PDB file of C-alpha atoms in Angstrom:
ATOM      1  CA  VAL A 238      20.533  -5.925 -20.613  1.00  0.00           C
ATOM      2  CA  PRO A 239      21.002  -2.156 -21.063  1.00  0.00           C
ATOM      3  CA  GLU A 240      23.883  -0.679 -19.099  1.00  0.00           C
ATOM      4  CA  ALA A 241      22.843   1.586 -16.213  1.00  0.00           C
ATOM      5  CA  THR A 242      23.444   5.278 -16.854  1.00  0.00           C
ATOM      6  CA  VAL A 243      22.356   6.403 -13.377  1.00  0.00           C
ATOM      7  CA  ILE A 244      22.757   4.656 -10.010  1.00  0.00           C
ATOM      8  CA  VAL A 245      21.109   6.101  -6.905  1.00  0.00           C
ATOM      9  CA  GLU A 246      22.050   5.107  -3.359  1.00  0.00           C
ATOM     10  CA  ARG A 247      19.367   5.261  -0.654  1.00  0.00           C
ATOM     11  CA  ASN A 248      21.077   3.644   2.332  1.00  0.00           C
ATOM     12  CA  THR A 249      19.231   5.523   5.074  1.00  0.00           C
ATOM     13  CA  SER A 250      17.739   2.672   7.088  1.00  0.00           C
ATOM     14  CA  PRO A 251      18.310   2.940  10.870  1.00  0.00           C
ATOM     15  CA  LEU A 252      19.313  -0.733  10.711  1.00  0.00           C
ATOM     16  CA  ARG A 253      22.625   0.363   9.179  1.00  0.00           C
ATOM     17  CA  ARG A 254      23.543   2.043  12.468  1.00  0.00           C
ATOM     18  CA  LEU A 255      23.104  -1.274  14.262  1.00  0.00           C
ATOM     19  CA  GLU A 256      25.686  -2.751  11.897  1.00  0.00           C
ATOM     20  CA  GLY A 257      28.056   0.188  12.255  1.00  0.00           C
ATOM     21  CA  LEU A 258      27.452   1.364   8.696  1.00  0.00           C
ATOM     22  CA  PRO A 259      26.964   5.006   7.641  1.00  0.00           C
ATOM     23  CA  GLU A 260      23.606   6.233   6.372  1.00  0.00           C
ATOM     24  CA  ARG A 261      24.040   7.679   2.883  1.00  0.00           C
ATOM     25  CA  SER A 262      21.839   8.986   0.101  1.00  0.00           C
ATOM     26  CA  GLY A 263      22.873  10.345  -3.285  1.00  0.00           C
ATOM     27  CA  VAL A 264      23.826   9.682  -6.879  1.00  0.00           C
ATOM     28  CA  LEU A 265      26.672   7.212  -7.380  1.00  0.00           C
ATOM     29  CA  LEU A 266      26.729   7.282 -11.175  1.00  0.00           C
ATOM     30  CA  GLY A 267      25.419   9.762 -13.739  1.00  0.00           C
ATOM     31  CA  GLU A 268      23.154  12.718 -13.010  1.00  0.00           C
ATOM     32  CA  ILE A 269      19.533  13.304 -11.982  1.00  0.00           C
ATOM     33  CA  THR A 270      17.950  16.666 -12.707  1.00  0.00           C
ATOM     34  CA  GLY A 271      14.445  15.896 -11.469  1.00  0.00           C
ATOM     35  CA  PRO A 272      11.799  13.156 -11.272  1.00  0.00           C
ATOM     36  CA  ILE A 273      12.079  10.210 -13.652  1.00  0.00           C
ATOM     37  CA  ARG A 274       9.104   8.765 -15.507  1.00  0.00           C
ATOM     38  CA  VAL A 275       8.325   5.081 -15.068  1.00  0.00           C
ATOM     39  CA  THR A 276       5.531   2.850 -16.341  1.00  0.00           C
ATOM     40  CA  ASP A 277       3.670   0.386 -14.119  1.00  0.00           C
ATOM     41  CA  GLY A 278       1.186  -1.572 -16.195  1.00  0.00           C
ATOM     42  CA  TYR A 279      -1.050   1.046 -17.819  1.00  0.00           C
ATOM     43  CA  VAL A 280      -0.062   3.735 -15.315  1.00  0.00           C
ATOM     44  CA  GLN A 281       2.788   6.229 -15.505  1.00  0.00           C
ATOM     45  CA  TYR A 282       4.472   7.927 -12.550  1.00  0.00           C
ATOM     46  CA  ASP A 283       6.952  10.743 -12.146  1.00  0.00           C
ATOM     47  CA  VAL A 284       9.138   9.352  -9.361  1.00  0.00           C
ATOM     48  CA  ASP A 285      11.436  11.339  -7.076  1.00  0.00           C
ATOM     49  CA  LEU A 286      14.275   8.881  -6.524  1.00  0.00           C
ATOM     50  CA  LEU A 287      16.119  11.106  -4.063  1.00  0.00           C
ATOM     51  CA  GLY A 288      13.273  12.698  -2.091  1.00  0.00           C
ATOM     52  CA  GLY A 289      10.439  10.163  -2.330  1.00  0.00           C
ATOM     53  CA  GLN A 290       9.689   7.605   0.365  1.00  0.00           C
ATOM     54  CA  LYS A 291      11.963   4.553   0.148  1.00  0.00           C
ATOM     55  CA  THR A 292      12.823   4.321  -3.580  1.00  0.00           C
ATOM     56  CA  GLY A 293      10.118   6.824  -4.521  1.00  0.00           C
ATOM     57  CA  LEU A 294       7.640   4.110  -5.528  1.00  0.00           C
ATOM     58  CA  PHE A 295       6.696   0.941  -3.663  1.00  0.00           C
ATOM     59  CA  LEU A 296       7.723  -1.732  -6.146  1.00  0.00           C
ATOM     60  CA  ASP A 297       6.860  -4.632  -3.838  1.00  0.00           C
ATOM     61  CA  GLN A 298       3.155  -4.037  -4.615  1.00  0.00           C
ATOM     62  CA  ARG A 299       3.757  -3.768  -8.376  1.00  0.00           C
ATOM     63  CA  GLU A 300       2.049  -7.069  -9.246  1.00  0.00           C
ATOM     64  CA  ASN A 301      -0.713  -6.638  -6.651  1.00  0.00           C
ATOM     65  CA  ARG A 302      -2.024  -3.248  -7.752  1.00  0.00           C
ATOM     66  CA  PRO A 303      -3.623  -4.560 -10.993  1.00  0.00           C
ATOM     67  CA  THR A 304      -5.570  -7.227  -9.057  1.00  0.00           C
ATOM     68  CA  ILE A 305      -8.227  -4.650  -8.141  1.00  0.00           C
ATOM     69  CA  SER A 306      -8.750  -3.542 -11.752  1.00  0.00           C
ATOM     70  CA  PRO A 307     -11.419  -6.148 -12.686  1.00  0.00           C
ATOM     71  CA  TYR A 308     -13.635  -4.820  -9.863  1.00  0.00           C
ATOM     72  CA  CYS A 309     -13.226  -1.098 -10.562  1.00  0.00           C
ATOM     73  CA  ASP A 310     -15.232  -0.437 -13.734  1.00  0.00           C
ATOM     74  CA  GLY A 311     -18.022   1.909 -12.656  1.00  0.00           C
ATOM     75  CA  ALA A 312     -17.071   1.419  -9.001  1.00  0.00           C
ATOM     76  CA  ARG A 313     -16.581   3.834  -6.140  1.00  0.00           C
ATOM     77  CA  VAL A 314     -13.077   3.238  -4.765  1.00  0.00           C
ATOM     78  CA  LEU A 315     -11.305   4.220  -1.535  1.00  0.00           C
ATOM     79  CA  ASP A 316      -7.500   3.910  -1.410  1.00  0.00           C
ATOM     80  CA  CYS A 317      -6.067   4.367   2.090  1.00  0.00           C
ATOM     81  CA  PHE A 318      -2.375   5.208   2.587  1.00  0.00           C
ATOM     82  CA  THR A 319      -2.263   5.975  -1.126  1.00  0.00           C
ATOM     83  CA  ASN A 320       1.309   7.389  -1.159  1.00  0.00           C
ATOM     84  CA  GLU A 321       2.107   8.132  -4.831  1.00  0.00           C
ATOM     85  CA  GLY A 322      -1.428   7.040  -5.772  1.00  0.00           C
ATOM     86  CA  GLY A 323      -0.561   3.503  -6.899  1.00  0.00           C
ATOM     87  CA  PHE A 324      -3.795   1.609  -6.265  1.00  0.00           C
ATOM     88  CA  ALA A 325      -5.932   4.718  -6.815  1.00  0.00           C
ATOM     89  CA  LEU A 326      -4.430   5.382 -10.243  1.00  0.00           C
ATOM     90  CA  HIS A 327      -4.954   1.753 -11.301  1.00  0.00           C
ATOM     91  CA  ALA A 328      -8.578   1.985 -10.160  1.00  0.00           C
ATOM     92  CA  ALA A 329      -9.205   5.159 -12.150  1.00  0.00           C
ATOM     93  CA  GLN A 330      -7.442   3.714 -15.187  1.00  0.00           C
ATOM     94  CA  ALA A 331      -9.744   0.677 -14.950  1.00  0.00           C
ATOM     95  CA  GLY A 332     -12.853   2.868 -15.215  1.00  0.00           C
ATOM     96  CA  ALA A 333     -13.849   3.627 -11.617  1.00  0.00           C
ATOM     97  CA  SER A 334     -16.671   6.158 -11.386  1.00  0.00           C
ATOM     98  CA  SER A 335     -14.907   7.897  -8.489  1.00  0.00           C
ATOM     99  CA  VAL A 336     -11.694   7.352  -6.543  1.00  0.00           C
ATOM    100  CA  LEU A 337     -10.669   8.831  -3.194  1.00  0.00           C
ATOM    101  CA  GLY A 338      -7.040   8.441  -2.127  1.00  0.00           C
ATOM    102  CA  ILE A 339      -6.004   9.382   1.425  1.00  0.00           C
ATOM    103  CA  ASP A 340      -2.509   9.915   2.817  1.00  0.00           C
ATOM    104  CA  ILE A 341      -1.131  11.877   5.761  1.00  0.00           C
ATOM    105  CA  SER A 342       1.847  13.158   3.769  1.00  0.00           C
ATOM    106  CA  ALA A 343       1.301  16.450   1.934  1.00  0.00           C
ATOM    107  CA  ASP A 344       4.257  15.656  -0.359  1.00  0.00           C
ATOM    108  CA  ALA A 345       2.825  12.249  -1.260  1.00  0.00           C
ATOM    109  CA  VAL A 346      -0.611  13.724  -1.960  1.00  0.00           C
ATOM    110  CA  GLY A 347       0.968  16.364  -4.179  1.00  0.00           C
ATOM    111  CA  ARG A 348       2.827  13.729  -6.182  1.00  0.00           C
ATOM    112  CA  ALA A 349      -0.316  11.566  -6.443  1.00  0.00           C
ATOM    113  CA  ARG A 350      -2.271  14.506  -7.858  1.00  0.00           C
ATOM    114  CA  ALA A 351       0.517  15.191 -10.345  1.00  0.00           C
ATOM    115  CA  ASN A 352       0.505  11.526 -11.393  1.00  0.00           C
ATOM    116  CA  ALA A 353      -3.269  11.634 -11.954  1.00  0.00           C
ATOM    117  CA  THR A 354      -2.782  14.638 -14.217  1.00  0.00           C
ATOM    118  CA  LEU A 355       0.096  12.898 -15.992  1.00  0.00           C
ATOM    119  CA  ASN A 356      -2.223   9.984 -16.825  1.00  0.00           C
ATOM    120  CA  GLY A 357      -5.120  12.230 -17.863  1.00  0.00           C
ATOM    121  CA  LEU A 358      -7.382  10.707 -15.212  1.00  0.00           C
ATOM    122  CA  THR A 359     -10.584  12.328 -13.976  1.00  0.00           C
ATOM    123  CA  GLY A 360     -12.966  11.500 -11.155  1.00  0.00           C
ATOM    124  CA  ILE A 361     -10.026  10.970  -8.797  1.00  0.00           C
ATOM    125  CA  GLU A 362      -9.450  12.961  -5.599  1.00  0.00           C
ATOM    126  CA  PHE A 363      -6.512  12.875  -3.207  1.00  0.00           C
ATOM    127  CA  ARG A 364      -6.971  14.082   0.356  1.00  0.00           C
ATOM    128  CA  GLU A 365      -4.297  14.895   2.932  1.00  0.00           C
ATOM    129  CA  ALA A 366      -5.520  13.283   6.159  1.00  0.00           C
ATOM    130  CA  ASP A 367      -4.736  10.749   8.857  1.00  0.00           C
ATOM    131  CA  VAL A 368      -6.466   7.545   7.726  1.00  0.00           C
ATOM    132  CA  PHE A 369      -7.232   6.603  11.344  1.00  0.00           C
ATOM    133  CA  SER A 370      -9.244   9.831  11.660  1.00  0.00           C
ATOM    134  CA  ALA A 371     -10.651   9.875   8.125  1.00  0.00           C
ATOM    135  CA  LEU A 372     -12.209   6.395   8.207  1.00  0.00           C
ATOM    136  CA  PRO A 373     -14.480   7.055  11.231  1.00  0.00           C
ATOM    137  CA  GLU A 374     -15.564  10.306   9.558  1.00  0.00           C
ATOM    138  CA  LEU A 375     -16.516   8.404   6.396  1.00  0.00           C
ATOM    139  CA  VAL A 376     -18.404   5.838   8.485  1.00  0.00           C
ATOM    140  CA  ALA A 377     -20.256   8.611  10.363  1.00  0.00           C
ATOM    141  CA  ALA A 378     -21.182  10.210   7.026  1.00  0.00           C
ATOM    142  CA  ASP A 379     -22.685   6.862   5.929  1.00  0.00           C
ATOM    143  CA  GLU A 380     -20.316   6.643   2.939  1.00  0.00           C
ATOM    144  CA  ARG A 381     -20.136   3.364   1.004  1.00  0.00           C
ATOM    145  CA  PHE A 382     -17.548   2.054  -1.454  1.00  0.00           C
ATOM    146  CA  ASP A 383     -17.379  -0.856  -3.891  1.00  0.00           C
ATOM    147  CA  VAL A 384     -13.615  -1.296  -3.454  1.00  0.00           C
ATOM    148  CA  VAL A 385     -11.526  -0.404  -0.395  1.00  0.00           C
ATOM    149  CA  VAL A 386      -7.730  -0.632  -0.303  1.00  0.00           C
ATOM    150  CA  LEU A 387      -5.741  -0.732   2.954  1.00  0.00           C
ATOM    151  CA  ASP A 388      -1.988  -0.531   2.315  1.00  0.00           C
ATOM    152  CA  PRO A 389      -0.503   0.975   5.494  1.00  0.00           C
ATOM    153  CA  PRO A 390       3.176   1.399   6.353  1.00  0.00           C
ATOM    154  CA  SER A 391       4.758  -1.029   8.765  1.00  0.00           C
ATOM    155  CA  PHE A 392       3.195  -0.738  12.214  1.00  0.00           C
ATOM    156  CA  THR A 393       5.987  -2.568  14.004  1.00  0.00           C
ATOM    157  CA  ARG A 394       9.746  -2.800  13.765  1.00  0.00           C
ATOM    158  CA  SER A 395      10.173  -5.073  16.797  1.00  0.00           C
ATOM    159  CA  ARG A 396       8.291  -7.880  18.525  1.00  0.00           C
ATOM    160  CA  LYS A 397       7.443  -5.679  21.512  1.00  0.00           C
ATOM    161  CA  GLU A 398       5.344  -3.462  19.210  1.00  0.00           C
ATOM    162  CA  VAL A 399       3.228  -6.366  17.887  1.00  0.00           C
ATOM    163  CA  PRO A 400       0.255  -5.795  20.267  1.00  0.00           C
ATOM    164  CA  ASP A 401       0.007  -2.151  19.137  1.00  0.00           C
ATOM    165  CA  ALA A 402       0.280  -3.230  15.496  1.00  0.00           C
ATOM    166  CA  LYS A 403      -2.559  -5.720  15.936  1.00  0.00           C
ATOM    167  CA  ARG A 404      -4.744  -3.006  17.463  1.00  0.00           C
ATOM    168  CA  GLY A 405      -3.972  -0.770  14.491  1.00  0.00           C
ATOM    169  CA  TYR A 406      -4.955  -3.446  11.984  1.00  0.00           C
ATOM    170  CA  ARG A 407      -8.135  -4.235  13.922  1.00  0.00           C
ATOM    171  CA  THR A 408      -9.141  -0.551  13.925  1.00  0.00           C
ATOM    172  CA  LEU A 409      -8.588  -0.208  10.171  1.00  0.00           C
ATOM    173  CA  HIS A 410     -10.452  -3.381   9.245  1.00  0.00           C
ATOM    174  CA  ASN A 411     -13.402  -2.713  11.541  1.00  0.00           C
ATOM    175  CA  ALA A 412     -13.893   0.613   9.781  1.00  0.00           C
ATOM    176  CA  ALA A 413     -13.412  -0.925   6.337  1.00  0.00           C
ATOM    177  CA  MET A 414     -16.103  -3.538   6.970  1.00  0.00           C
ATOM    178  CA  LYS A 415     -18.565  -0.721   7.671  1.00  0.00           C
ATOM    179  CA  LEU A 416     -17.659   1.107   4.453  1.00  0.00           C
ATOM    180  CA  ILE A 417     -17.811  -1.725   1.891  1.00  0.00           C
ATOM    181  CA  ARG A 418     -21.068  -2.375   0.067  1.00  0.00           C
ATOM    182  CA  PRO A 419     -22.358  -5.975   0.041  1.00  0.00           C
ATOM    183  CA  GLY A 420     -20.494  -7.816  -2.704  1.00  0.00           C
ATOM    184  CA  GLY A 421     -17.709  -5.229  -2.655  1.00  0.00           C
ATOM    185  CA  VAL A 422     -14.003  -5.967  -2.532  1.00  0.00           C
ATOM    186  CA  LEU A 423     -11.331  -5.346   0.100  1.00  0.00           C
ATOM    187  CA  ALA A 424      -7.660  -5.320  -0.868  1.00  0.00           C
ATOM    188  CA  THR A 425      -5.585  -5.292   2.288  1.00  0.00           C
ATOM    189  CA  ALA A 426      -1.876  -5.612   2.990  1.00  0.00           C
ATOM    190  CA  SER A 427       0.587  -5.817   5.846  1.00  0.00           C
ATOM    191  CA  CYS A 428       4.294  -5.162   5.385  1.00  0.00           C
ATOM    192  CA  SER A 429       5.079  -5.823   9.065  1.00  0.00           C
ATOM    193  CA  HIS A 430       7.184  -8.977   9.010  1.00  0.00           C
ATOM    194  CA  HIS A 431       6.527  -9.485  12.729  1.00  0.00           C
ATOM    195  CA  ILE A 432       2.831 -10.038  11.894  1.00  0.00           C
ATOM    196  CA  ALA A 433       2.575 -13.585  10.558  1.00  0.00           C
ATOM    197  CA  GLU A 434       0.374 -14.289   7.541  1.00  0.00           C
ATOM    198  CA  ASP A 435      -2.104 -16.423   9.473  1.00  0.00           C
ATOM    199  CA  VAL A 436      -2.320 -13.807  12.236  1.00  0.00           C
ATOM    200  CA  PHE A 437      -3.065 -11.091   9.680  1.00  0.00           C
ATOM    201  CA  ALA A 438      -5.762 -13.219   8.049  1.00  0.00           C
ATOM    202  CA  GLU A 439      -7.321 -13.889  11.475  1.00  0.00           C
ATOM    203  CA  ILE A 440      -7.476 -10.143  12.193  1.00  0.00           C
ATOM    204  CA  VAL A 441      -9.266  -9.506   8.885  1.00  0.00           C
ATOM    205  CA  GLN A 442     -11.703 -12.366   9.488  1.00  0.00           C
ATOM    206  CA  ALA A 443     -12.387 -11.256  13.070  1.00  0.00           C
ATOM    207  CA  ALA A 444     -13.249  -7.753  11.849  1.00  0.00           C
ATOM    208  CA  ALA A 445     -15.649  -9.217   9.304  1.00  0.00           C
ATOM    209  CA  GLN A 446     -17.318 -11.437  11.883  1.00  0.00           C
ATOM    210  CA  ALA A 447     -17.652  -8.557  14.372  1.00  0.00           C
ATOM    211  CA  ASN A 448     -19.487  -6.552  11.720  1.00  0.00           C
ATOM    212  CA  GLY A 449     -21.730  -9.366  10.483  1.00  0.00           C
ATOM    213  CA  ARG A 450     -19.841  -9.696   7.190  1.00  0.00           C
ATOM    214  CA  ARG A 451     -18.711 -12.832   5.357  1.00  0.00           C
ATOM    215  CA  LEU A 452     -15.481 -12.979   3.358  1.00  0.00           C
ATOM    216  CA  ARG A 453     -14.673 -14.929   0.208  1.00  0.00           C
ATOM    217  CA  LEU A 454     -10.971 -15.168  -0.589  1.00  0.00           C
ATOM    218  CA  VAL A 455     -10.179 -14.070  -4.141  1.00  0.00           C
ATOM    219  CA  ALA A 456      -6.378 -13.909  -3.965  1.00  0.00           C
ATOM    220  CA  ARG A 457      -3.632 -14.377  -1.399  1.00  0.00           C
ATOM    221  CA  ARG A 458      -0.328 -12.885  -2.532  1.00  0.00           C
ATOM    222  CA  SER A 459       3.046 -11.547  -1.416  1.00  0.00           C
ATOM    223  CA  GLN A 460       5.707  -9.171  -2.741  1.00  0.00           C
ATOM    224  CA  SER A 461       6.852  -8.915  -6.345  1.00  0.00           C
ATOM    225  CA  PRO A 462       9.684 -11.234  -7.458  1.00  0.00           C
ATOM    226  CA  ASP A 463      12.232  -8.393  -7.425  1.00  0.00           C
ATOM    227  CA  HIS A 464      11.899  -8.540  -3.617  1.00  0.00           C
ATOM    228  CA  PRO A 465      13.187 -12.130  -3.275  1.00  0.00           C
ATOM    229  CA  VAL A 466      12.337 -14.431  -0.411  1.00  0.00           C
ATOM    230  CA  LEU A 467      15.266 -16.342   1.087  1.00  0.00           C
ATOM    231  CA  LEU A 468      14.176 -19.693   2.514  1.00  0.00           C
ATOM    232  CA  ALA A 469      16.840 -19.415   5.225  1.00  0.00           C
ATOM    233  CA  MET A 470      15.429 -16.024   6.307  1.00  0.00           C
ATOM    234  CA  PRO A 471      11.644 -16.210   6.861  1.00  0.00           C
ATOM    235  CA  GLU A 472      11.512 -12.483   7.625  1.00  0.00           C
ATOM    236  CA  THR A 473      12.264 -11.748   3.959  1.00  0.00           C
ATOM    237  CA  LYS A 474       8.691 -12.872   3.158  1.00  0.00           C
ATOM    238  CA  TYR A 475       7.309  -9.780   4.818  1.00  0.00           C
ATOM    239  CA  LEU A 476       4.408  -8.658   2.612  1.00  0.00           C
ATOM    240  CA  LYS A 477       0.953 -10.157   3.091  1.00  0.00           C
ATOM    241  CA  TYR A 478      -1.761  -9.213   0.607  1.00  0.00           C
ATOM    242  CA  LEU A 479      -5.364 -10.404   0.673  1.00  0.00           C
ATOM    243  CA  LEU A 480      -8.054  -9.685  -1.892  1.00  0.00           C
ATOM    244  CA  VAL A 481     -11.462 -10.641  -0.508  1.00  0.00           C
ATOM    245  CA  GLN A 482     -15.073 -10.187  -1.527  1.00  0.00           C
ATOM    246  CA  VAL A 483     -17.204  -8.894   1.343  1.00  0.00           C
ATOM    247  CA  GLU A 484     -20.769 -10.182   1.596  1.00  0.00           C
TER     248      GLU A 484
END
């Protein structure tokens, strides 16, 4: 195993305060002069380790992003909460006819656009917008997509916020069911560990039923292996990912 030449510390979680630990961020070993280039499947990213969200790239979805690729050739794709453009870039790389990525963060949208340029991808657009406002606008405009991705941030950090989180997921999935063409694909994820896997699946199914849609499960997955699950700590299995065909 190659020896690390740079080590970056990103200990800025509010949970550290609960344990009496300081919040710190910086370089522990070596030197960083700018973004670093990483490869994820067939996609490259320039990642800001110090200024990007979390580690600069959500590695827990690393093995889930390519699952949409078989459905993207010639497809129209919508990637919500796109962040650095992960799912959107995979869709474009797989031959999508058009890709729209939406994120509320101007910095994230800027990095996603730069990553699209880095990969020489065309037919891909990134829009700075609140997904909860953008989806109803797309529905009102009678837009339709072959593939829709919902990969929102955590909606709840405590059990008392679970009802609000459920409402958020219901809102997103109701809109998604109106936007997906018959036979299209929905890739949807929840990283809220307070939302159990069966509860999340029930929310998705309820949205489909309310909109007269029928779902066929293609894949049911979790986080990548470098985010290990400890059997003694069920909350470590936090990521739920469903890939479903929408009839």
